GROMACS .gro file of C-alpha atoms in nm:
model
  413
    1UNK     CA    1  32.638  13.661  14.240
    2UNK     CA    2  32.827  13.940  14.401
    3UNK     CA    3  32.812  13.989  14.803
    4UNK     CA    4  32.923  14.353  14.717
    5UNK     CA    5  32.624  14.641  14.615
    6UNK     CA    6  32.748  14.703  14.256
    7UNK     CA    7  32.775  15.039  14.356
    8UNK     CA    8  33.051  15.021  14.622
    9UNK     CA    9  33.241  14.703  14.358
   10UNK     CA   10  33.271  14.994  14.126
   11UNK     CA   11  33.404  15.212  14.399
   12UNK     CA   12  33.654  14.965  14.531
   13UNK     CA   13  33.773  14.814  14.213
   14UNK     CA   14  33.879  15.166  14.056
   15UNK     CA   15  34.220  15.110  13.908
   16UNK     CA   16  34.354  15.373  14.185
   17UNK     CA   17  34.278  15.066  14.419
   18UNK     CA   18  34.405  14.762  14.275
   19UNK     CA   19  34.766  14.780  14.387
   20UNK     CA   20  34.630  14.824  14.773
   21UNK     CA   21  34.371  14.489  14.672
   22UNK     CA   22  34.695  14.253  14.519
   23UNK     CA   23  34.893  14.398  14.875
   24UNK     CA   24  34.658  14.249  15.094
   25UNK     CA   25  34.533  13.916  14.918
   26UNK     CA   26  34.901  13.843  14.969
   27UNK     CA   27  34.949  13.941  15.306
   28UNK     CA   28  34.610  13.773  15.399
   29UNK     CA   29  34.734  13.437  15.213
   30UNK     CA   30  35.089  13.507  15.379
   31UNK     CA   31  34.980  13.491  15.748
   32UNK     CA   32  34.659  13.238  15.752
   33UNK     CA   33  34.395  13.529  15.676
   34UNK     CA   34  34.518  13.685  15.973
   35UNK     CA   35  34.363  14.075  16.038
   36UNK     CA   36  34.726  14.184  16.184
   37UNK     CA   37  34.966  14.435  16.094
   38UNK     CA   38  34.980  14.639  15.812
   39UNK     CA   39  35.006  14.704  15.391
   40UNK     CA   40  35.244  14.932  15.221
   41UNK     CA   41  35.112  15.079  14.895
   42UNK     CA   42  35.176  15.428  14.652
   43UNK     CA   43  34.870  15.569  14.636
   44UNK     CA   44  34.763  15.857  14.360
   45UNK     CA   45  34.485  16.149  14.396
   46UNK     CA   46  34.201  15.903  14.296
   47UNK     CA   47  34.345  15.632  14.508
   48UNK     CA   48  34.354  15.820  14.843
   49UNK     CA   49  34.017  15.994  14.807
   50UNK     CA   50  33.871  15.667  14.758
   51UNK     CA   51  34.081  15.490  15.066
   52UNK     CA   52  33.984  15.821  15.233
   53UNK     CA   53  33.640  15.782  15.200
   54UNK     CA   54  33.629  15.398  15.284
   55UNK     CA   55  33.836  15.442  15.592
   56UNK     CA   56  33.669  15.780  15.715
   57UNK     CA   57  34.007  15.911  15.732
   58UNK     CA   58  34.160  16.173  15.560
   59UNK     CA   59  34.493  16.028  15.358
   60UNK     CA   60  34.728  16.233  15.081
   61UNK     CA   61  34.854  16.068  14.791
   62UNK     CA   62  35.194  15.905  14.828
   63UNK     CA   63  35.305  15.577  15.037
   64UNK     CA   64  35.035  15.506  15.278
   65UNK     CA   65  35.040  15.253  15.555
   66UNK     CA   66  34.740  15.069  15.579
   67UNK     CA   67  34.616  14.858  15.884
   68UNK     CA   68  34.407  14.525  15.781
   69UNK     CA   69  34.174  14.549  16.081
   70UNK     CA   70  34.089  14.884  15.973
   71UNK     CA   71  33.986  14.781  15.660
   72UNK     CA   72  33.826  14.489  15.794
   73UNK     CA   73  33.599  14.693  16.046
   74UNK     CA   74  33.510  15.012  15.760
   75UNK     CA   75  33.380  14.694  15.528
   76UNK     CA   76  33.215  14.534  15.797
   77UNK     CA   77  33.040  14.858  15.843
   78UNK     CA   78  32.979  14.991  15.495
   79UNK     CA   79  32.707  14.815  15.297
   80UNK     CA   80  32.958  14.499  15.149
   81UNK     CA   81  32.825  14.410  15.515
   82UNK     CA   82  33.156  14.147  15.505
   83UNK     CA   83  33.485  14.142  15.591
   84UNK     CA   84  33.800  14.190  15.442
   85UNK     CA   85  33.877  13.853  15.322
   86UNK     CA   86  33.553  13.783  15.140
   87UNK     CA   87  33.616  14.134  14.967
   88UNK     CA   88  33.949  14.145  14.853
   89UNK     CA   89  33.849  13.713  14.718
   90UNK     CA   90  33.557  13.872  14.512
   91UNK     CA   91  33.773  14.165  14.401
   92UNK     CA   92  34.056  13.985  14.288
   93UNK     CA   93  33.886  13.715  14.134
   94UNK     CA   94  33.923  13.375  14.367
   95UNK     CA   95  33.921  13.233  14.730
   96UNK     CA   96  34.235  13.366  14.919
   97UNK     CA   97  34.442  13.075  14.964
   98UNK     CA   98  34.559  12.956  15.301
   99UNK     CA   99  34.920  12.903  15.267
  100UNK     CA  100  35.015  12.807  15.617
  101UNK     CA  101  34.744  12.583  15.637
  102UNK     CA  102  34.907  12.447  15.313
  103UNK     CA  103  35.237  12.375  15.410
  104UNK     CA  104  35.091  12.213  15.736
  105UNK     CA  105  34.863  11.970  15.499
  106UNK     CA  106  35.211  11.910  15.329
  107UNK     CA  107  35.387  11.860  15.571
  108UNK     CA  108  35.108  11.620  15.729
  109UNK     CA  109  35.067  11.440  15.383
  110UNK     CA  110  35.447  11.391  15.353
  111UNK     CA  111  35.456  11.205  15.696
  112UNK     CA  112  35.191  10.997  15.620
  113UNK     CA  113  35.372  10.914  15.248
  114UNK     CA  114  35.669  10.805  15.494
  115UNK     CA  115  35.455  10.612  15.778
  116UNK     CA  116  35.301  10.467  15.445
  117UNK     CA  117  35.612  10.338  15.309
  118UNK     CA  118  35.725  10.168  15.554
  119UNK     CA  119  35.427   9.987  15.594
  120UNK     CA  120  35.400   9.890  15.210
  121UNK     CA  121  35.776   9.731  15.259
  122UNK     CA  122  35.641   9.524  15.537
  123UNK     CA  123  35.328   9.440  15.357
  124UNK     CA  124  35.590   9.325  15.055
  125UNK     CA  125  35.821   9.149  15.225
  126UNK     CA  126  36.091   9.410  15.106
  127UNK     CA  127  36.166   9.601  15.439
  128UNK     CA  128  36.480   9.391  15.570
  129UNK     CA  129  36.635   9.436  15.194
  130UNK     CA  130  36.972   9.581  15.176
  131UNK     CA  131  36.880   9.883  14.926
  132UNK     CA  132  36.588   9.965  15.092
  133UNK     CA  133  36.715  10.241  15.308
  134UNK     CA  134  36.932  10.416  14.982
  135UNK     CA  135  36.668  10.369  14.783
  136UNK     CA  136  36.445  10.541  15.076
  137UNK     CA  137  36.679  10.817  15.141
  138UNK     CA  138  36.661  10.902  14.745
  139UNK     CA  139  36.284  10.934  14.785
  140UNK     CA  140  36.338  11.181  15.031
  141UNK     CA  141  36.590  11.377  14.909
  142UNK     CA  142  36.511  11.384  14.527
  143UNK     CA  143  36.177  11.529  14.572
  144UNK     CA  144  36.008  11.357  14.269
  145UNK     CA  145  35.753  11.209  14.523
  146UNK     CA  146  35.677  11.540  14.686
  147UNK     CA  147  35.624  11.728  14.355
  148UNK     CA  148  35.362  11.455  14.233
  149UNK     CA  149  34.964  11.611  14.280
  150UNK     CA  150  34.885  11.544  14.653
  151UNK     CA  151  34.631  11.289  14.562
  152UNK     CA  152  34.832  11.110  14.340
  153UNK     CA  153  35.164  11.038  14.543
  154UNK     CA  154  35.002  10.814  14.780
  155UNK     CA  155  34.883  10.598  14.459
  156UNK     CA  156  35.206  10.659  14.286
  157UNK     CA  157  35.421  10.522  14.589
  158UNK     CA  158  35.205  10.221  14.631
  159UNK     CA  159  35.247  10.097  14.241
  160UNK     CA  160  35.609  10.150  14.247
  161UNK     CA  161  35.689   9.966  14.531
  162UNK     CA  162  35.444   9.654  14.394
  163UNK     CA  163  35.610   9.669  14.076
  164UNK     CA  164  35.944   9.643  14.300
  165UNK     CA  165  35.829   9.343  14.452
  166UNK     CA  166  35.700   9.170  14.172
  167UNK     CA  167  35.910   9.177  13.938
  168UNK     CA  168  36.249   9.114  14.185
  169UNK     CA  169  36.093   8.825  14.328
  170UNK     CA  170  36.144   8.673  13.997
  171UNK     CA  171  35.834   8.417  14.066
  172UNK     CA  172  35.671   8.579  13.779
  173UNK     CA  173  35.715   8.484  13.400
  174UNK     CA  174  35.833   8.740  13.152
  175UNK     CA  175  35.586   8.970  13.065
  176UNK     CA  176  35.549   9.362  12.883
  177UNK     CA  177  35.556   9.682  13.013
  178UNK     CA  178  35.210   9.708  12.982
  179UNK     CA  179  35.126   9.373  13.078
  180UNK     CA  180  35.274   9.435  13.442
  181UNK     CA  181  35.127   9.815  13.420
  182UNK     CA  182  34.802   9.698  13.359
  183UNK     CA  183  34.775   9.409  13.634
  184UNK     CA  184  34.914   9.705  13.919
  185UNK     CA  185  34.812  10.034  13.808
  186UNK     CA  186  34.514   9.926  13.635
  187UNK     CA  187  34.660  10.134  13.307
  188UNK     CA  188  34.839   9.985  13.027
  189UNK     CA  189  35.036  10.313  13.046
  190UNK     CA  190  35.074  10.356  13.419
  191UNK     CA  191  35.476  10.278  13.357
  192UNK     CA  192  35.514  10.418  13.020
  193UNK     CA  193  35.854  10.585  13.038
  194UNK     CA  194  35.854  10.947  13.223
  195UNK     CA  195  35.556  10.843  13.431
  196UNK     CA  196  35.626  10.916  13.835
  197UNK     CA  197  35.590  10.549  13.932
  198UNK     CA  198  35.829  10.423  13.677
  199UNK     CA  199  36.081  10.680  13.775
  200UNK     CA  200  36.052  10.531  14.127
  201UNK     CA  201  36.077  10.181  14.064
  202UNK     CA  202  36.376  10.157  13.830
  203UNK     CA  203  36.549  10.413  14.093
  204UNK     CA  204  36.488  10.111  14.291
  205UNK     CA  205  36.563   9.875  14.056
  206UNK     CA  206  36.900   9.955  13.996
  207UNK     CA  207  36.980  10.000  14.369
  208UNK     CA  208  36.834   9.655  14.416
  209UNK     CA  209  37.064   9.516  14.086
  210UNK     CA  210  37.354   9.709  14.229
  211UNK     CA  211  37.419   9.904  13.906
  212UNK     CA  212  37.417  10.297  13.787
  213UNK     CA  213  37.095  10.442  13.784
  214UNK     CA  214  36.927  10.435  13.452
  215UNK     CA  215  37.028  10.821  13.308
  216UNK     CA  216  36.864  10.754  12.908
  217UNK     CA  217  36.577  10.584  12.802
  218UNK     CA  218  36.805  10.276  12.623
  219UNK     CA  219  36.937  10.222  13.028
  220UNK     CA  220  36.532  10.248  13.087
  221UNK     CA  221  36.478  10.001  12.857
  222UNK     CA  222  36.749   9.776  12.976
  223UNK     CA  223  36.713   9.778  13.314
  224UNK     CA  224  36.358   9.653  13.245
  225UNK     CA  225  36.536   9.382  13.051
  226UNK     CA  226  36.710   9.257  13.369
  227UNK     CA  227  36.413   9.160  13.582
  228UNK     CA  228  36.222   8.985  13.291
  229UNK     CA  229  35.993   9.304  13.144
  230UNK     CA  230  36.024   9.406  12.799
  231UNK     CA  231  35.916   9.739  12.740
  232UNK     CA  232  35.863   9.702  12.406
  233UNK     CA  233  35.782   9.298  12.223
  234UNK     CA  234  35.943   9.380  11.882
  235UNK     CA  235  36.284   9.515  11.878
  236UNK     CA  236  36.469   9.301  12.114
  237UNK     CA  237  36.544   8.939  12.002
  238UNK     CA  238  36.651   8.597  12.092
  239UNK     CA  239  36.861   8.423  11.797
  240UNK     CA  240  36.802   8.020  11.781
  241UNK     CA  241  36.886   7.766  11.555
  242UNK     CA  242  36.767   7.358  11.453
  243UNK     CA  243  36.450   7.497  11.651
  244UNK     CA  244  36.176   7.271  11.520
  245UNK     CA  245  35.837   7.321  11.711
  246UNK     CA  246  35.627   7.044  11.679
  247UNK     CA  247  35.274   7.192  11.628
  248UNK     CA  248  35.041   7.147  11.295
  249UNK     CA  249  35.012   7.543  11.291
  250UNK     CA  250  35.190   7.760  10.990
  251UNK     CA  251  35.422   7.911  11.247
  252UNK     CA  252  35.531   7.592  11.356
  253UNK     CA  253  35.588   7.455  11.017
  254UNK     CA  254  35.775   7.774  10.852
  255UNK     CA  255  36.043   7.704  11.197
  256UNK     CA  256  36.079   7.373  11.088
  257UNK     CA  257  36.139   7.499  10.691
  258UNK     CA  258  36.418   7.748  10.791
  259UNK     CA  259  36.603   7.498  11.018
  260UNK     CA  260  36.604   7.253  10.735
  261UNK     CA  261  36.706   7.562  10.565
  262UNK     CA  262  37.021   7.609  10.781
  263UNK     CA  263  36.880   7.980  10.874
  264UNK     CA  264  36.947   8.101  11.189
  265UNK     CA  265  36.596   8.297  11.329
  266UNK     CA  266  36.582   8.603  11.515
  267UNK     CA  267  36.280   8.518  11.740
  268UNK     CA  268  36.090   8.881  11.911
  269UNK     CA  269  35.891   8.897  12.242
  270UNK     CA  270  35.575   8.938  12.012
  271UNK     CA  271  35.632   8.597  11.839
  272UNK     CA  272  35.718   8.408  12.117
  273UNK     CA  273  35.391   8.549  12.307
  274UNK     CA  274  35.181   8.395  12.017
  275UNK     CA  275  35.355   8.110  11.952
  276UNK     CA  276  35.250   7.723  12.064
  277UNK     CA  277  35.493   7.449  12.217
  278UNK     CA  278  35.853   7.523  12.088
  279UNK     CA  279  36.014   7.202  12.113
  280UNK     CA  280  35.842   6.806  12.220
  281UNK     CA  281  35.832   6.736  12.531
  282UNK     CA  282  36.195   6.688  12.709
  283UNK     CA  283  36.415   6.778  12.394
  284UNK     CA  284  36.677   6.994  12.545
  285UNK     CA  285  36.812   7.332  12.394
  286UNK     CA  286  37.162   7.414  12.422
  287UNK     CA  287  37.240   7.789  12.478
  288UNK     CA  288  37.549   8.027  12.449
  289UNK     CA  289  37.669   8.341  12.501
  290UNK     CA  290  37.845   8.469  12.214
  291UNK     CA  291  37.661   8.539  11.886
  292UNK     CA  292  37.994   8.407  11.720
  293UNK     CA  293  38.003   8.090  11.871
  294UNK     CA  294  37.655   8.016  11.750
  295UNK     CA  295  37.745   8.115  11.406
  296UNK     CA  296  37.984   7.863  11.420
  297UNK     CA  297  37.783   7.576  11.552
  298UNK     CA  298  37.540   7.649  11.286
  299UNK     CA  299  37.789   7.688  11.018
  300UNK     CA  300  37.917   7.348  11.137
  301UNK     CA  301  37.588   7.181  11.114
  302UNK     CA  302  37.497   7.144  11.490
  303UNK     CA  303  37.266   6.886  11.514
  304UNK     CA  304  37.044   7.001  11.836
  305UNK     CA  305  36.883   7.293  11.850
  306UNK     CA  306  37.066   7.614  11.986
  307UNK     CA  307  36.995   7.985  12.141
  308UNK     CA  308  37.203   8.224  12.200
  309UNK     CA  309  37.116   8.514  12.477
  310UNK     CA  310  37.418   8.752  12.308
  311UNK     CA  311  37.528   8.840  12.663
  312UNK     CA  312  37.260   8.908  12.942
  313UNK     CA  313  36.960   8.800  12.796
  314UNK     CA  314  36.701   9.053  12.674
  315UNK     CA  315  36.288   8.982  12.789
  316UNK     CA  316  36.314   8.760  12.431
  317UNK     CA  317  36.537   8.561  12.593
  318UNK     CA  318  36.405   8.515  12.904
  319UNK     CA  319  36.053   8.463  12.691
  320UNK     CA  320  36.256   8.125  12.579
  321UNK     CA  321  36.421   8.002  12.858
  322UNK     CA  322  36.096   8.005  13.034
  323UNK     CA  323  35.965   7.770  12.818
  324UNK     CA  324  36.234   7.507  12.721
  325UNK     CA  325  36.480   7.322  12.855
  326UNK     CA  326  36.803   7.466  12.853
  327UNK     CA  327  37.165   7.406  12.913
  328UNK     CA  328  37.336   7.690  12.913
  329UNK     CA  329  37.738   7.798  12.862
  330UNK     CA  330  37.906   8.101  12.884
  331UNK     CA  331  38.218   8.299  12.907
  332UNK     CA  332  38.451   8.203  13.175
  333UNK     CA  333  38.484   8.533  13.304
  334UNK     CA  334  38.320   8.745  13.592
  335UNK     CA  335  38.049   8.933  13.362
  336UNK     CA  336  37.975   8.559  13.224
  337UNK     CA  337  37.934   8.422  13.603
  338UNK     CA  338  37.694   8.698  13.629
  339UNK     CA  339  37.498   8.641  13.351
  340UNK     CA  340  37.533   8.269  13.395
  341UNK     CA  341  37.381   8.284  13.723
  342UNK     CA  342  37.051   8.521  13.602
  343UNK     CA  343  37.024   8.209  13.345
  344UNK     CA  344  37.028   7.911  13.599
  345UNK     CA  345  36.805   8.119  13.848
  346UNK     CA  346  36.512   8.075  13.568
  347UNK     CA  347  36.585   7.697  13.564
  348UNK     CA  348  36.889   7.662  13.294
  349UNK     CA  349  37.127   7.413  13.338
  350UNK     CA  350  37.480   7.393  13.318
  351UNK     CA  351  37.678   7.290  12.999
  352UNK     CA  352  38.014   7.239  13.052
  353UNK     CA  353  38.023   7.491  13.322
  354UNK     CA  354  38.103   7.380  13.608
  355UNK     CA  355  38.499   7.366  13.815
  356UNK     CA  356  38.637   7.032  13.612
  357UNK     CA  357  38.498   7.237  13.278
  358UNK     CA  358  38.700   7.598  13.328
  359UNK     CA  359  39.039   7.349  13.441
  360UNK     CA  360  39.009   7.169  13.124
  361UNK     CA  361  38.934   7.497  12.941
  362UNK     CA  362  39.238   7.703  13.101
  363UNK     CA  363  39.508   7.394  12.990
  364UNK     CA  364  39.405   7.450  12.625
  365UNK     CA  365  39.492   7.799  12.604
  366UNK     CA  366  39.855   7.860  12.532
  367UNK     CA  367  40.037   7.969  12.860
  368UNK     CA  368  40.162   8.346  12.645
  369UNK     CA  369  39.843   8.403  12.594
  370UNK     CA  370  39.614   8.378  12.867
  371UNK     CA  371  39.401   8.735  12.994
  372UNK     CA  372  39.361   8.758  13.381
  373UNK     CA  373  39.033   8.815  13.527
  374UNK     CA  374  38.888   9.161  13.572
  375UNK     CA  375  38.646   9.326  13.788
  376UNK     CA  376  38.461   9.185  14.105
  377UNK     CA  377  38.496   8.789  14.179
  378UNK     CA  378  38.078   8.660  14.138
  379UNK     CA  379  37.967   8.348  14.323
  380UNK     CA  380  37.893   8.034  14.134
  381UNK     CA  381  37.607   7.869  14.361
  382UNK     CA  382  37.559   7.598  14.087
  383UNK     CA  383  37.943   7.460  14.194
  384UNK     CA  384  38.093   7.625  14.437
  385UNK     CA  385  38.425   7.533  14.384
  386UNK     CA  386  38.419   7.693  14.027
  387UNK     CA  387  38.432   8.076  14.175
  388UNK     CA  388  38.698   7.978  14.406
  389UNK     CA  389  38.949   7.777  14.119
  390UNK     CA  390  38.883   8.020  13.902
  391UNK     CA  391  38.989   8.330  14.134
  392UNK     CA  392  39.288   8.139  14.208
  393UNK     CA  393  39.361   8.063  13.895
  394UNK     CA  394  39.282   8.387  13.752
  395UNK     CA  395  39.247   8.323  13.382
  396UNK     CA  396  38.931   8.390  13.214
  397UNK     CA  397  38.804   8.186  12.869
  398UNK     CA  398  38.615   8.269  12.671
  399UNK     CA  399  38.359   8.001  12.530
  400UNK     CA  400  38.505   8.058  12.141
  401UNK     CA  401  38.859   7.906  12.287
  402UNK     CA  402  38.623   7.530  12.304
  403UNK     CA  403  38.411   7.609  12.038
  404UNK     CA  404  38.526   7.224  11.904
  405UNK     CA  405  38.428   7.074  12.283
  406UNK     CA  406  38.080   7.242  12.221
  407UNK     CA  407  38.043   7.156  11.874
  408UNK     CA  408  38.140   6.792  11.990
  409UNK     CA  409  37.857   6.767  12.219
  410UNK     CA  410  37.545   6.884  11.956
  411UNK     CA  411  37.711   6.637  11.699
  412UNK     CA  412  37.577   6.701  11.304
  413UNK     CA  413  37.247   6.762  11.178
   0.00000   0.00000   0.00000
């Protein structure tokens, strides 16, 4: 109900008197609700006899000057019997906001974020990490946390930096987007793409990874890839061949029909998810690189089953190697080190890739047509000595130049 006798509204909320009404709600919100200084406003005939009569004052039509705690005191004394700030709320239609007051609660709320932070590194383990402070200094300066509803960025901050520490501590198996959305934001869609915590996580992410930030939603998606989490389970695959799971189950026996088939499979996240043991217990699956050099083993009749990751593998990969036992090879080149070391860190093995291996390799290739390394030397923690030979030597080979050595070792089917 209205504070104001409807008598004196309909006095005071004459069109004449709106423009003087809009003047001081801002002024009011401007300085706190502050009854200092003074309003500006044109005034016509109907305007200033009205003002005139409010204020007791006589005032001509024209630009008047017009004193808040004037206006505060007449309304005070007239029968509103209230000031000028509950007024000028019920004749403009809402509670005057408090702006200073605001930007203090802002500023406040954005300290806290900060103190916050810090403490949900510690919590993580994740404060001593090298792209901590970049990634840090991006959350302040980008302003994506600060634009986020005040009672959400508190929330939002939290999930990012737990989906930063679970999924780089690479403890965890392969999972989905919403698999790993679910279990930290409670919502299968709390990291959909777009969402405020997933821009603040693959930020991270690709500070952490040491590459470009993800700019499209396919660099979204990859990035994903590269700590285990598929963001979708049926587009990105992992091609095998000779796979022959051992179950009873209809799955298990259609696998077996296409490798006696000689079909290579294209196996997605959502099959592997579903699926039951794929090999007995200790058989070991050979792995390359190169989609190429796996159509070649299988067009040779490799007799052991083989994957191939078709450069870093994708979360169908990764679904795999979690679950088998693998021996991996790659390209003998810096990008292949990379990727050869992601595959060892989830338990891979080498196959003719270690320092003895690339020697053998590099004598092969004829000495007019060997390609020199490119790009930043990687370390080779699985033999040492390989990173250093082959930056001295500074060939690379690629694993199509002993296609014969590998074909050797999974003899015929």
């Amino acid at each position: 109900m209205s504070a104001i006798p409807p008598a004196l509204a309909g006095y005071l909320s004459a069109p004449s008197l709106r423009p003087l009404w809009r003047a001081v709600r801002a002024r009011l919100e401007r300085s706190g609700h502050a009854l200092r200084g003074a309003v500006a406003v044109e005034l016509d005939d109907d305007g200033a006899d009205r003002l005139s009569g409010l204020l007791g004052r006589p005032l001509g039509p024209g630009t008047a000057r017009i004193g808040l705690l004037a206006l505060d005191t007449s309304l005070r004394s007239s029968s509103a019997g209230c000031g000028l700030v509950a007024v000028v709320a019920e004749l403009t239609g809402a509670p005057l906001r408090d702006l200073p007051a605001e930007r203090e609660a802002a500023r406040a709320g954005r300290e806290k974020l900060w103190a916050d932070l810090g403490r949900l590194l510690a919590v993580h383990g994740l404060a001593d990490q090298d792209w901590v402070p970049p990634w840090t200094q991006w959350l302040r300066s980008s302003g994506l946390l600060t634009r986020v509803p005040a009672a959400a960025a508190a929330p939002t901050l939290t999930a990012a930096v737990q989906v930063l520490a679970a999924v780089l501590a690479r403890s965890r198996p392969p999972s989905s987007i919403a698999e790993l959305a679910a279990e930290i934001t409670g919502n299968a869609h709390g990291l959909d793409d777009g969402t405020p915590a997933a821009a603040l996580a693959l930020r991270g992410l690709a500070l952490a990874l040491d590459v470009p930030p993800a700019e499209s939603a396919a660099d979204r998606r990859l990035l994903w890839q590269r700590v285990d989490v598929s963001t979708d389970e049926i587009s990105g695959t992992v091609i095998t061949w000779g796979l022959r799971p051992p179950g009873g189950d209809r799955w298990s026996a259609m696998m077996r029909e296409r490798a006696d088939l000689g079909l290579i499979t294209h196996l997605t996240v959502h099959e592997l998810q579903r699926a039951p043991a794929l090999t007995v217990p200790g058989e070991i699956v050979h792995a390359c690189e190169n989609p190429q050099v796996l159509q070649r083993l299988a067009a040779a009749g490799a007799g052991r089953p083989v994957i191939c990751t078709s450069g870093n593998p994708a979360a169908a990969g990764m679904q795999l190697l979690a679950r088998t036992v693998v021996r991996y090879h790659g390209d003998y080149d810096w990008p292949g080190i990379a990727i050869a070391r992601r595959i060892f860190g989830r338990g891979a093995q080498p196959w003719r890739f270690g320092r003895a291996d690339y020697l053998e390799a590099v004598d092969r290739l004829p000495a007019d047509s060997r390609l020199a390394l490119t790009g930043p030397a990687e370390p080779t923690p699985w033999d040492e000595e390989l990173g250093r030979t082959m930056a001295a030597t500074d060939v690379a080979v690629h694993e199509e130049a002993i296609i014969d050595l590998l074909r050797a070792d999974l003899g015929r089917a």
